[in-house]
Coordinates of C-alpha atoms and ligand atoms in Angstrom, one line a residue:
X5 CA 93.9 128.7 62.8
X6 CA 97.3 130.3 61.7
X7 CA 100.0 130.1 64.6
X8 CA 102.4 133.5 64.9
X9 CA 105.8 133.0 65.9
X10 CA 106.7 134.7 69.1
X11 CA 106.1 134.5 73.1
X12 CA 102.5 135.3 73.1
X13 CA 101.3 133.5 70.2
X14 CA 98.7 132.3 72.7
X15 CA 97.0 135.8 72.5
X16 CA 97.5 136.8 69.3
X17 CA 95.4 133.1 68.3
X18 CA 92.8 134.1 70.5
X19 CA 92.7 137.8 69.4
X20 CA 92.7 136.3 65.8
X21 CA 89.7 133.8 66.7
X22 CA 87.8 137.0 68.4
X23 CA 87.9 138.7 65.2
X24 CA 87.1 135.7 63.1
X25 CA 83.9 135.4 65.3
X26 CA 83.0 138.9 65.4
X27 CA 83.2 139.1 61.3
X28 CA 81.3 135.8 61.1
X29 CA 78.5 137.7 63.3
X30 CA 78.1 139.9 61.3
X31 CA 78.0 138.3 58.0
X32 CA 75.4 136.2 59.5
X33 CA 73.3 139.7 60.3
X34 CA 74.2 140.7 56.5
X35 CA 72.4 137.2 55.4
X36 CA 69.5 137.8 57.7
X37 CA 68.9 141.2 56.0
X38 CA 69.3 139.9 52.5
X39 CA 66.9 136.5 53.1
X40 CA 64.4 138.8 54.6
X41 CA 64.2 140.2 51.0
X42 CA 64.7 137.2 49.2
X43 CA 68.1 138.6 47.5
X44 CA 71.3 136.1 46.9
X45 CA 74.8 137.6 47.1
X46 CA 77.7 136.2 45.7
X47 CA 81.1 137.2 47.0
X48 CA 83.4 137.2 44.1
X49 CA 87.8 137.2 45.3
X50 CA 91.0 136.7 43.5
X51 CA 94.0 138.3 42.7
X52 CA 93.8 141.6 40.8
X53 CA 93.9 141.5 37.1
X54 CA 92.5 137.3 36.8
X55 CA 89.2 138.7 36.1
X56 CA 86.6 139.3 38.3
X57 CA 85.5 142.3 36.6
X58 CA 85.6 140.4 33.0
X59 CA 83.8 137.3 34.6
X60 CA 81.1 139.7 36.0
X61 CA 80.3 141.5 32.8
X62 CA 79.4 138.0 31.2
X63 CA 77.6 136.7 34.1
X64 CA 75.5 140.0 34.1
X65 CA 75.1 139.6 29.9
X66 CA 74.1 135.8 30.8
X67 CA 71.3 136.6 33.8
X68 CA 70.0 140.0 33.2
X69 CA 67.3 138.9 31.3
X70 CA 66.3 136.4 34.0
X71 CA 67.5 138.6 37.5
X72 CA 67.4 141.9 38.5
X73 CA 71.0 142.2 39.2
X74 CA 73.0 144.6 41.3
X75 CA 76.8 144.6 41.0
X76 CA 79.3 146.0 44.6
X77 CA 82.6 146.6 43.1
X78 CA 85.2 146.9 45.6
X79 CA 88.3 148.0 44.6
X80 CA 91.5 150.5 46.4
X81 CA 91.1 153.7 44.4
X82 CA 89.3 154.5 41.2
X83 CA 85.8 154.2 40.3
X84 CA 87.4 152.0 36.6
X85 CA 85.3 148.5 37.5
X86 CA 82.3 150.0 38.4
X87 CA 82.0 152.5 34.7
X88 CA 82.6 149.0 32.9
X89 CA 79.7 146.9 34.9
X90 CA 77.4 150.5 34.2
X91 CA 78.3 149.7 30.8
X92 CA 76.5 146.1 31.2
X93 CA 73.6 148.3 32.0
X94 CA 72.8 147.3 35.5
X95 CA 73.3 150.0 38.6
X96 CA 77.2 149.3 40.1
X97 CA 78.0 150.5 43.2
X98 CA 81.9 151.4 44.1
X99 CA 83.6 150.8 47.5
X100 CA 86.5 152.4 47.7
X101 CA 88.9 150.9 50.2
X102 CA 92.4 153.2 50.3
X103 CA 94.3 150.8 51.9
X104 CA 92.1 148.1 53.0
X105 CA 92.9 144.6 51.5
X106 CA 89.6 143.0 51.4
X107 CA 86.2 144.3 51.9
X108 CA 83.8 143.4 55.3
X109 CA 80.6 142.6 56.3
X110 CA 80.1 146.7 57.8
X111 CA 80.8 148.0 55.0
X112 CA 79.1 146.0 52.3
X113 CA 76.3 146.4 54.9
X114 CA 76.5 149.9 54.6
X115 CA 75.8 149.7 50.2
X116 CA 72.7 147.5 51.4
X117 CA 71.1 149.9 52.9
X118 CA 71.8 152.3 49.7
X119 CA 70.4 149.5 47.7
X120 CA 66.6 148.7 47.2
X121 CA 66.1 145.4 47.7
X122 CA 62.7 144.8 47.3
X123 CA 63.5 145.2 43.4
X124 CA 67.0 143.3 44.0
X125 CA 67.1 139.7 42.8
X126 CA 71.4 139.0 42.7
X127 CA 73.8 140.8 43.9
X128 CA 77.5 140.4 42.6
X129 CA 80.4 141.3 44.7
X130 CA 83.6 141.9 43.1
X131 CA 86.0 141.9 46.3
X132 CA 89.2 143.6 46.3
X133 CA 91.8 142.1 43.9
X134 CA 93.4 140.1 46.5
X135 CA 93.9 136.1 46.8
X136 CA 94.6 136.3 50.7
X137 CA 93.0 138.4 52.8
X138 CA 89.1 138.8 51.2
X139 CA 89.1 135.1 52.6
X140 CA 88.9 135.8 56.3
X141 CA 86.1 138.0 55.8
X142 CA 82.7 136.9 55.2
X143 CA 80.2 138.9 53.7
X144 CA 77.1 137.4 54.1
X145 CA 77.4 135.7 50.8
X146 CA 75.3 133.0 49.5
X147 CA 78.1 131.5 47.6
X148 CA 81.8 132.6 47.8
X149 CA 83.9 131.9 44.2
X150 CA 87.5 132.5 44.0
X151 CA 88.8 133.5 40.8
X152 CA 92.0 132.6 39.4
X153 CA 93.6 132.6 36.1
X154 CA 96.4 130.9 34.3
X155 CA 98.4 134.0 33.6
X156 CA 99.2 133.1 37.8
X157 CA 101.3 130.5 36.4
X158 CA 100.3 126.5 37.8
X159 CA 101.7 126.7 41.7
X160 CA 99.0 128.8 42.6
X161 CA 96.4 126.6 44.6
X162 CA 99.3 124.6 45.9
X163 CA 101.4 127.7 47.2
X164 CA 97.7 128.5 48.8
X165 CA 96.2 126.0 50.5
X166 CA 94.6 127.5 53.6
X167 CA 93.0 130.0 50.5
X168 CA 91.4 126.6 48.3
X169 CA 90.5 125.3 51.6
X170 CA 88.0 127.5 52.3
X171 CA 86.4 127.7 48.3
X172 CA 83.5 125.7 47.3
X173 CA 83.6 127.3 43.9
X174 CA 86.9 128.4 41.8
X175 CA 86.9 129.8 38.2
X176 CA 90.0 129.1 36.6
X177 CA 90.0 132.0 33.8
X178 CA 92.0 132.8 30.9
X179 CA 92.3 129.2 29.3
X180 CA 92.7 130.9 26.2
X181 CA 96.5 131.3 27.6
X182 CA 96.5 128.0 28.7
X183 CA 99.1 127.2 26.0
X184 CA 101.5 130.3 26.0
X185 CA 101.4 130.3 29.7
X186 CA 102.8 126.4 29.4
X187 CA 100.1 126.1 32.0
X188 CA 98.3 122.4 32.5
X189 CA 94.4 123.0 33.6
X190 CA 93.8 119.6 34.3
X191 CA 96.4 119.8 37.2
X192 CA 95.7 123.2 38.2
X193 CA 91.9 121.4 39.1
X194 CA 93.8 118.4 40.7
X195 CA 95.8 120.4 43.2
X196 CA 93.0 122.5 43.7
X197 CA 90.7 119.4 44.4
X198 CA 93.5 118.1 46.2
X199 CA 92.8 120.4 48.8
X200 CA 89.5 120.3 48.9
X201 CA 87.9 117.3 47.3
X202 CA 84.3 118.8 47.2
X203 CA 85.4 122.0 45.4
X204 CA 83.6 122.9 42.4
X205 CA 86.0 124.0 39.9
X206 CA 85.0 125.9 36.2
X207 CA 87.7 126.1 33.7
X208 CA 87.0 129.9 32.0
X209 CA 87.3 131.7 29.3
X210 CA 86.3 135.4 29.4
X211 CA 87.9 136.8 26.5
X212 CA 86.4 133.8 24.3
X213 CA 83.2 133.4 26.8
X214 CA 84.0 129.9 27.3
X215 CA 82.4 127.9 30.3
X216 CA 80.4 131.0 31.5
X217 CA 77.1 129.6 31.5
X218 CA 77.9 126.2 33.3
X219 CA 79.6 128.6 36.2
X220 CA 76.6 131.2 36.0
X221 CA 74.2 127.9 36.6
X222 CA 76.2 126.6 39.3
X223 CA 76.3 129.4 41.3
X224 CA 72.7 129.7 41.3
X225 CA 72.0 126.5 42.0
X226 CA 70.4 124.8 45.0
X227 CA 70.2 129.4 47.0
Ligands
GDP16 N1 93.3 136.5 27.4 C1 92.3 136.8 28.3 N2 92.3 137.9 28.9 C2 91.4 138.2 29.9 C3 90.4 137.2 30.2 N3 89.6 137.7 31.2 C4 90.1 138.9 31.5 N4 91.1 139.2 30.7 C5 91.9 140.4 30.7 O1 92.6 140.5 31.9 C6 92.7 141.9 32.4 C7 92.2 142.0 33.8 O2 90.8 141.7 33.8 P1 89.8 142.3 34.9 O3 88.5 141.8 34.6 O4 90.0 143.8 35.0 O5 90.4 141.6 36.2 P2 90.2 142.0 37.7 O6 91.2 142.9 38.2 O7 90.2 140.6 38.4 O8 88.8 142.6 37.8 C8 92.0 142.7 31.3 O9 92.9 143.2 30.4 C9 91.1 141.7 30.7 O10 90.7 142.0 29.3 C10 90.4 135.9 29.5 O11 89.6 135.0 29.6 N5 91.4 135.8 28.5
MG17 MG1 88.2 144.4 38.7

């Protein structure tokens, strides 16, 4: 639990924790709704522009054969991310947030009930293109998998660790770059593992479709 800085810091934990609880309610009811149909959800965060969208156009190339897939893009404005996933040729549905930094558990709720789920195997969520906030707010998800890329440069697990803390599963995309970025994989993975020695971390490639079907399997595994 975070700790603000001023005389009531007391409250303001408590507030926080009343939240927390309240969005963790109803993430659970979310899951209730989507085990009753036998549909897993994956809850897809990281920073705009690392590849969320990228990483879910080959997951859906990978699985669509094998999973009748259904793709939530979240995103501030535009309806960009979910015209690409369309592309992939399975239904995308876009929530437009304004100002909102992350998506919740109401509103994804909400595209459920739009949703038929008695023909739904997977559903992807592409959360809004934030490292930060997305965190706090649980979906419902089966899995949770934080995407980030080397183009972040290397401090980025280590400037974030209440963020790794919380991930099971991390993608690190765009090892293409590796090089130009001057960016060392092997100890991006050791500070993220730092943090959390169980996570489960899958060094990516979009653009060259490295190390997509060893994630896509993962992911699946064991829900
Ligand atoms: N070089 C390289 N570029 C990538 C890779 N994955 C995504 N990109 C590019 O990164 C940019 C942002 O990708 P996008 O999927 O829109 O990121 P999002 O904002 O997280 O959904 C696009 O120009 C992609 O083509 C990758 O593995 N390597
Ligand atoms: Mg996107």
């Amino acid at each position: 639990m975070r700790k603000f800085p001023g005389n009531n810091g007391v409250d303001k934990i408590k507030i926080e924790k009343d939240l927390l609880l309240d969005q963790q309610m109803l993430a659970a009811e979310n899951r209730r709704i989507l085990d009753r149909f036998n549909v897993k959800m994956i809850d897809i965060m990281g920073s705009v522009g690392t590849g969320k969208t990228s990483l879910i156009q080959q997951v859906v190339k990978q699985l669509k054969s094998n999973y009748r897939i259904v793709v939530i893009n979240g995103d501030l404005d535009t309806t960009i991310d979910q015209e690409r996933i369309g592309s992939c040729g399975v239904d995308a549905y876009q929530i437009n947030t304004g100002k909102e930094c992350h998506l919740d558990a109401v509103t994804v709720r909400g595209m459920l009930k739009q949703i038929n789920l008695e023909q739904t195997d997977l559903i992807l969520v592409e959360n809004v293109g934030n490292l930060i906030c997305p965190v706090d707010f649980p979906l419902g998800a089966h899995r949770r998998l934080m995407v980030i890329s080397v183009t972040e440069g290397p401090y980025v697990a280590r400037k974030h660790p209440a963020v790794f803390m919380e991930m099971e599963y991390v993608a690190i995309n765009k090892t293409d770059l590796a090089a130009v970025m001057n960016v060392d994989v092997g100890e991006l993975i050791r500070d993220i593992k730092g943090i959390r020695v169980n996570a489960r971390v899958y060094p990516i490639s979009c653009r060259q479709q490295g190390g997509l079907g060893d994630l896509a399997t993962a992911l699946l595994e064991d829900i």
